[in-house]
């Protein structure tokens, strides 16, 4: 695992966008897994800015949705698909057909999850999984305790995750307590994993991931046993010196 600490949120976002733009330029047909949430907003904005300045081909990208609420349809303004379309697909001009959805409104969600894993298999796996770090170390919606071999599936969300997501839904809204998530197996199998971590509120969980033992209780710690992982944090999330074993050449991805 390589830890890169950027001086602030904007620098972290810029760096992440440069890494992904570089990868897509080198492999325009790349399969990329993308998160929602607060942390990646700046990354998507920077990626769109790079694309506006110096266009790169996104017509062949394959975009895999990382997770979705169960029972929430694509047109729902609170769906992750709506979020990804607004933050990523539309600003870069990526056709909706390039998105491999996790359909929250599928009649048979378990079958939809199996179909998603099949699409991942036929894409030859994922070139880069861009990830946020959950308050409890979750990746996607793989809540603790997590099985590193878990497939894409329907999961129950912890009460704390539901409460934390409530900020997006507005007062009085019923936040779904189940979701579809790309499983740990496909996340860990991605050829690059780029984890974005920002802010003081992530400090303790990031410290646990970087310095603690690999444990199902902190799903992100499985990244330590996996190849090609870059944790890109801002100084608010990692105010300490970078541990010697995690120091990296900055431009590896
Ligand atoms: C979102 C997702 C979650 C978030 C994580 C951090 O698609 O899969 O794992 O990445 O909860 O969320 P933020 O960035 O809002 O702190």
Short mmCIF file of C-alpha atoms and ligand atoms in Angstrom, two decimals:
data_model
loop_
_atom_site.label_atom_id
_atom_site.label_comp_id
_atom_site.label_asym_id
_atom_site.label_seq_id
_atom_site.Cartn_x
_atom_site.Cartn_y
_atom_site.Cartn_z
CA UNK A 1 0.00 0.00 0.00
CA UNK A 2 1.33 3.39 -0.94
CA UNK A 3 0.30 6.46 1.01
CA UNK A 4 0.50 9.84 -0.65
CA UNK A 5 -0.37 12.87 1.44
CA UNK A 6 -1.44 15.98 -0.44
CA UNK A 7 -1.34 19.34 1.27
CA UNK A 8 -5.08 19.91 1.10
CA UNK A 9 -8.34 18.71 -0.43
CA UNK A 10 -7.82 20.51 -3.73
CA UNK A 11 -4.32 19.12 -4.16
CA UNK A 12 -5.60 15.62 -3.37
CA UNK A 13 -8.42 15.97 -5.89
CA UNK A 14 -6.08 17.31 -8.57
CA UNK A 15 -3.61 14.52 -8.02
CA UNK A 16 -6.32 11.87 -8.21
CA UNK A 17 -7.67 13.36 -11.43
CA UNK A 18 -4.18 13.42 -12.96
CA UNK A 19 -3.67 9.76 -12.08
CA UNK A 20 -6.96 8.68 -13.60
CA UNK A 21 -6.54 10.86 -16.70
CA UNK A 22 -3.10 9.33 -17.23
CA UNK A 23 -4.49 5.83 -16.95
CA UNK A 24 -7.37 6.54 -19.36
CA UNK A 25 -5.02 8.15 -21.88
CA UNK A 26 -2.86 5.03 -21.77
CA UNK A 27 -5.87 2.71 -21.99
CA UNK A 28 -8.98 4.39 -23.41
CA UNK A 29 -11.00 1.19 -23.10
CA UNK A 30 -10.22 0.95 -19.37
CA UNK A 31 -12.78 -0.40 -16.93
CA UNK A 32 -13.15 2.04 -14.05
CA UNK A 33 -15.14 1.69 -10.86
CA UNK A 34 -16.41 4.92 -9.38
CA UNK A 35 -17.70 6.02 -5.98
CA UNK A 36 -20.17 8.64 -4.84
CA UNK A 37 -19.98 10.66 -1.63
CA UNK A 38 -18.43 13.90 -0.43
CA UNK A 39 -14.80 12.95 -0.88
CA UNK A 40 -14.66 12.43 -4.67
CA UNK A 41 -16.55 15.61 -5.66
CA UNK A 42 -13.33 17.58 -6.19
CA UNK A 43 -11.74 14.67 -8.06
CA UNK A 44 -14.62 14.55 -10.56
CA UNK A 45 -14.51 18.33 -11.01
CA UNK A 46 -10.75 18.23 -11.64
CA UNK A 47 -11.08 15.33 -14.07
CA UNK A 48 -13.71 17.26 -16.02
CA UNK A 49 -11.40 20.30 -16.04
CA UNK A 50 -8.50 18.24 -17.40
CA UNK A 51 -10.83 16.83 -20.05
CA UNK A 52 -11.99 20.31 -21.07
CA UNK A 53 -8.41 21.56 -21.37
CA UNK A 54 -6.89 18.59 -23.08
CA UNK A 55 -9.55 16.22 -24.23
CA UNK A 56 -8.90 12.49 -23.96
CA UNK A 57 -10.98 9.74 -25.45
CA UNK A 58 -13.70 8.53 -23.09
CA UNK A 59 -15.90 6.93 -25.72
CA UNK A 60 -14.61 3.43 -24.96
CA UNK A 61 -14.44 3.64 -21.16
CA UNK A 62 -16.42 1.10 -19.19
CA UNK A 63 -17.71 2.60 -15.98
CA UNK A 64 -18.78 0.33 -13.13
CA UNK A 65 -21.04 1.74 -10.49
CA UNK A 66 -19.69 0.87 -7.05
CA UNK A 67 -22.95 0.72 -5.14
CA UNK A 68 -26.62 1.70 -5.10
CA UNK A 69 -29.50 1.82 -2.68
CA UNK A 70 -31.92 -1.06 -2.87
CA UNK A 71 -35.36 0.01 -4.08
CA UNK A 72 -34.08 3.25 -5.59
CA UNK A 73 -34.54 3.59 -9.33
CA UNK A 74 -32.17 5.22 -11.78
CA UNK A 75 -34.35 8.32 -12.13
CA UNK A 76 -34.63 8.91 -8.41
CA UNK A 77 -32.71 12.11 -7.62
CA UNK A 78 -31.15 10.34 -4.63
CA UNK A 79 -29.89 7.37 -6.60
CA UNK A 80 -26.17 6.90 -6.93
CA UNK A 81 -26.69 6.53 -10.65
CA UNK A 82 -28.12 10.06 -10.80
CA UNK A 83 -25.17 11.24 -8.72
CA UNK A 84 -22.57 9.59 -10.98
CA UNK A 85 -24.29 10.88 -14.10
CA UNK A 86 -24.25 14.43 -12.78
CA UNK A 87 -20.71 14.38 -11.36
CA UNK A 88 -18.88 12.19 -13.84
CA UNK A 89 -20.66 10.96 -16.96
CA UNK A 90 -22.25 14.21 -18.13
CA UNK A 91 -19.31 16.56 -17.45
CA UNK A 92 -16.99 14.28 -19.43
CA UNK A 93 -19.54 13.46 -22.12
CA UNK A 94 -19.52 9.73 -21.33
CA UNK A 95 -22.55 8.00 -22.85
CA UNK A 96 -25.00 6.50 -20.35
CA UNK A 97 -24.62 3.20 -22.20
CA UNK A 98 -21.00 2.98 -20.96
CA UNK A 99 -22.22 2.66 -17.36
CA UNK A 100 -22.58 -0.82 -15.90
CA UNK A 101 -25.32 -0.16 -13.41
CA UNK A 102 -26.21 -1.68 -10.11
CA UNK A 103 -29.95 -1.37 -10.60
CA UNK A 104 -31.53 -0.63 -7.22
CA UNK A 105 -34.98 -1.10 -8.70
CA UNK A 106 -34.38 -4.51 -10.30
CA UNK A 107 -37.17 -7.06 -9.77
CA UNK A 108 -34.51 -9.60 -8.86
CA UNK A 109 -31.65 -7.70 -7.21
CA UNK A 110 -29.63 -10.86 -6.54
CA UNK A 111 -29.74 -11.75 -10.25
CA UNK A 112 -28.74 -8.17 -11.12
CA UNK A 113 -25.72 -8.51 -8.83
CA UNK A 114 -24.71 -11.76 -10.51
CA UNK A 115 -25.08 -10.08 -13.92
CA UNK A 116 -22.84 -7.23 -12.74
CA UNK A 117 -20.09 -9.66 -11.73
CA UNK A 118 -20.48 -11.36 -15.10
CA UNK A 119 -20.05 -7.99 -16.86
CA UNK A 120 -16.92 -7.44 -14.78
CA UNK A 121 -15.60 -10.84 -15.78
CA UNK A 122 -16.25 -10.25 -19.46
CA UNK A 123 -14.59 -6.82 -19.21
CA UNK A 124 -11.47 -8.67 -18.06
CA UNK A 125 -11.69 -7.17 -14.56
CA UNK A 126 -11.37 -3.62 -13.44
CA UNK A 127 -8.37 -1.44 -14.33
CA UNK A 128 -8.91 1.03 -11.54
CA UNK A 129 -11.26 1.15 -8.59
CA UNK A 130 -11.60 4.66 -7.23
CA UNK A 131 -12.84 4.40 -3.66
CA UNK A 132 -13.80 6.48 -0.68
CA UNK A 133 -13.16 5.33 2.88
CA UNK A 134 -16.23 4.80 5.02
CA UNK A 135 -16.45 6.06 8.58
CA UNK A 136 -16.09 2.41 9.75
CA UNK A 137 -13.62 1.33 7.10
CA UNK A 138 -16.23 0.17 4.62
CA UNK A 139 -15.38 0.08 0.92
CA UNK A 140 -18.38 0.53 -1.32
CA UNK A 141 -21.08 -0.72 0.99
CA UNK A 142 -19.06 -3.68 2.23
CA UNK A 143 -19.74 -3.10 5.89
CA UNK A 144 -17.82 -4.87 8.67
CA UNK A 145 -17.39 -7.70 9.18
CA UNK A 146 -16.40 -8.13 5.55
CA UNK A 147 -15.42 -11.24 3.64
CA UNK A 148 -12.59 -10.46 1.21
CA UNK A 149 -14.04 -12.99 -1.25
CA UNK A 150 -17.56 -11.55 -1.18
CA UNK A 151 -19.34 -11.20 -4.51
CA UNK A 152 -21.54 -8.31 -5.58
CA UNK A 153 -24.70 -8.65 -3.53
CA UNK A 154 -27.48 -7.07 -1.54
CA UNK A 155 -26.32 -5.94 1.91
CA UNK A 156 -27.81 -4.43 5.02
CA UNK A 157 -26.43 -1.03 5.95
CA UNK A 158 -25.42 -0.32 9.52
CA UNK A 159 -27.54 2.16 11.45
CA UNK A 160 -24.59 4.56 11.50
CA UNK A 161 -24.11 4.40 7.74
CA UNK A 162 -27.84 5.04 7.23
CA UNK A 163 -27.63 7.99 9.62
CA UNK A 164 -24.53 9.35 7.92
CA UNK A 165 -26.16 9.08 4.48
CA UNK A 166 -29.20 10.91 5.81
CA UNK A 167 -27.45 14.21 5.07
CA UNK A 168 -28.02 13.66 1.37
CA UNK A 169 -31.70 12.81 1.69
CA UNK A 170 -33.02 15.81 3.54
CA UNK A 171 -34.97 16.07 6.76
CA UNK A 172 -37.69 13.50 7.32
CA UNK A 173 -36.74 11.29 4.36
CA UNK A 174 -36.58 7.53 4.87
CA UNK A 175 -33.04 6.53 3.94
CA UNK A 176 -32.86 2.97 2.56
CA UNK A 177 -31.21 0.52 4.92
CA UNK A 178 -30.22 -1.95 2.22
CA UNK A 179 -28.02 -1.55 -0.81
CA UNK A 180 -26.36 -3.35 -3.69
CA UNK A 181 -22.60 -3.24 -3.51
CA UNK A 182 -19.76 -4.42 -5.66
CA UNK A 183 -18.23 -7.17 -3.56
CA UNK A 184 -14.84 -7.12 -1.92
CA UNK A 185 -13.59 -9.74 -4.39
CA UNK A 186 -13.93 -7.46 -7.40
CA UNK A 187 -12.71 -4.39 -5.54
CA UNK A 188 -9.57 -6.19 -4.36
CA UNK A 189 -9.01 -7.73 -7.79
CA UNK A 190 -8.92 -4.32 -9.52
CA UNK A 191 -5.52 -3.75 -11.09
CA UNK A 192 -5.22 -0.39 -9.30
CA UNK A 193 -7.04 0.72 -6.20
CA UNK A 194 -7.07 4.47 -5.56
CA UNK A 195 -8.55 5.40 -2.20
CA UNK A 196 -9.35 9.05 -1.53
CA UNK A 197 -9.45 10.15 2.08
CA UNK A 198 -10.08 13.68 3.22
CA UNK A 199 -10.65 15.61 6.40
CA UNK A 200 -10.15 15.33 10.08
CA UNK A 201 -13.24 13.16 10.47
CA UNK A 202 -11.41 10.35 8.62
CA UNK A 203 -8.22 10.62 10.67
CA UNK A 204 -8.85 7.81 13.11
CA UNK A 205 -10.19 5.32 10.60
CA UNK A 206 -7.33 6.08 8.21
CA UNK A 207 -4.82 5.55 10.97
CA UNK A 208 -6.46 2.21 11.76
CA UNK A 209 -6.24 1.20 8.09
CA UNK A 210 -2.59 2.22 7.67
CA UNK A 211 -1.20 1.05 10.99
CA UNK A 212 -3.63 -1.61 12.22
CA UNK A 213 -3.81 -5.33 11.45
CA UNK A 214 -5.77 -6.73 8.51
CA UNK A 215 -9.20 -7.44 9.93
CA UNK A 216 -12.74 -8.13 8.71
CA UNK A 217 -13.82 -5.51 11.23
CA UNK A 218 -12.13 -2.83 9.12
CA UNK A 219 -12.78 -3.90 5.52
CA UNK A 220 -10.31 -1.39 4.01
CA UNK A 221 -7.45 -3.14 5.80
CA UNK A 222 -7.73 -5.91 3.19
CA UNK A 223 -6.11 -3.41 0.83
CA UNK A 224 -2.88 -3.91 2.76
CA UNK A 225 -2.72 -7.48 1.56
CA UNK A 226 -3.45 -6.46 -2.03
CA UNK A 227 -1.22 -5.16 -4.83
CA UNK A 228 -1.32 -1.75 -6.45
CA UNK A 229 -3.05 0.26 -3.78
CA UNK A 230 -2.62 4.01 -3.54
CA UNK A 231 -4.15 5.80 -0.60
CA UNK A 232 -4.29 9.48 -1.49
CA UNK A 233 -5.08 11.50 1.61
CA UNK A 234 -5.04 15.16 2.44
CA UNK A 235 -3.05 16.49 5.36
CA UNK A 236 -6.19 16.92 7.44
CA UNK A 237 -6.77 13.16 7.25
CA UNK A 238 -3.08 12.25 7.68
CA UNK A 239 -1.29 14.96 9.71
CA UNK A 240 1.55 12.62 10.67
CA UNK A 241 4.79 11.72 8.88
CA UNK A 242 4.29 9.03 6.26
CA UNK A 243 5.51 5.66 7.59
CA UNK A 244 8.71 4.59 5.88
CA UNK A 245 7.22 1.42 4.37
CA UNK A 246 4.36 3.39 2.80
CA UNK A 247 6.52 6.06 1.16
CA UNK A 248 6.20 5.97 -2.60
CA UNK A 249 7.30 7.47 -5.80
CA UNK A 250 4.47 9.88 -6.33
CA UNK A 251 3.64 9.02 -9.89
CA UNK A 252 3.28 5.27 -9.77
CA UNK A 253 -0.35 5.09 -10.90
C1 LIG B 1 -20.01 5.63 -2.00
C2 LIG B 1 -19.37 4.55 -1.23
C3 LIG B 1 -18.93 4.74 0.18
C4 LIG B 1 -18.20 6.06 0.40
C5 LIG B 1 -17.75 6.22 1.84
C6 LIG B 1 -17.12 7.57 2.10
O1 LIG B 1 -20.33 5.20 -3.30
O2 LIG B 1 -19.22 3.51 -1.75
O3 LIG B 1 -18.08 3.67 0.53
O4 LIG B 1 -17.09 6.14 -0.46
O5 LIG B 1 -18.83 6.06 2.70
O6 LIG B 1 -18.08 8.56 1.87
P1 LIG B 1 -17.69 10.11 1.91
O7 LIG B 1 -16.78 10.36 0.77
O8 LIG B 1 -19.02 10.82 1.73
O9 LIG B 1 -17.06 10.35 3.23
#
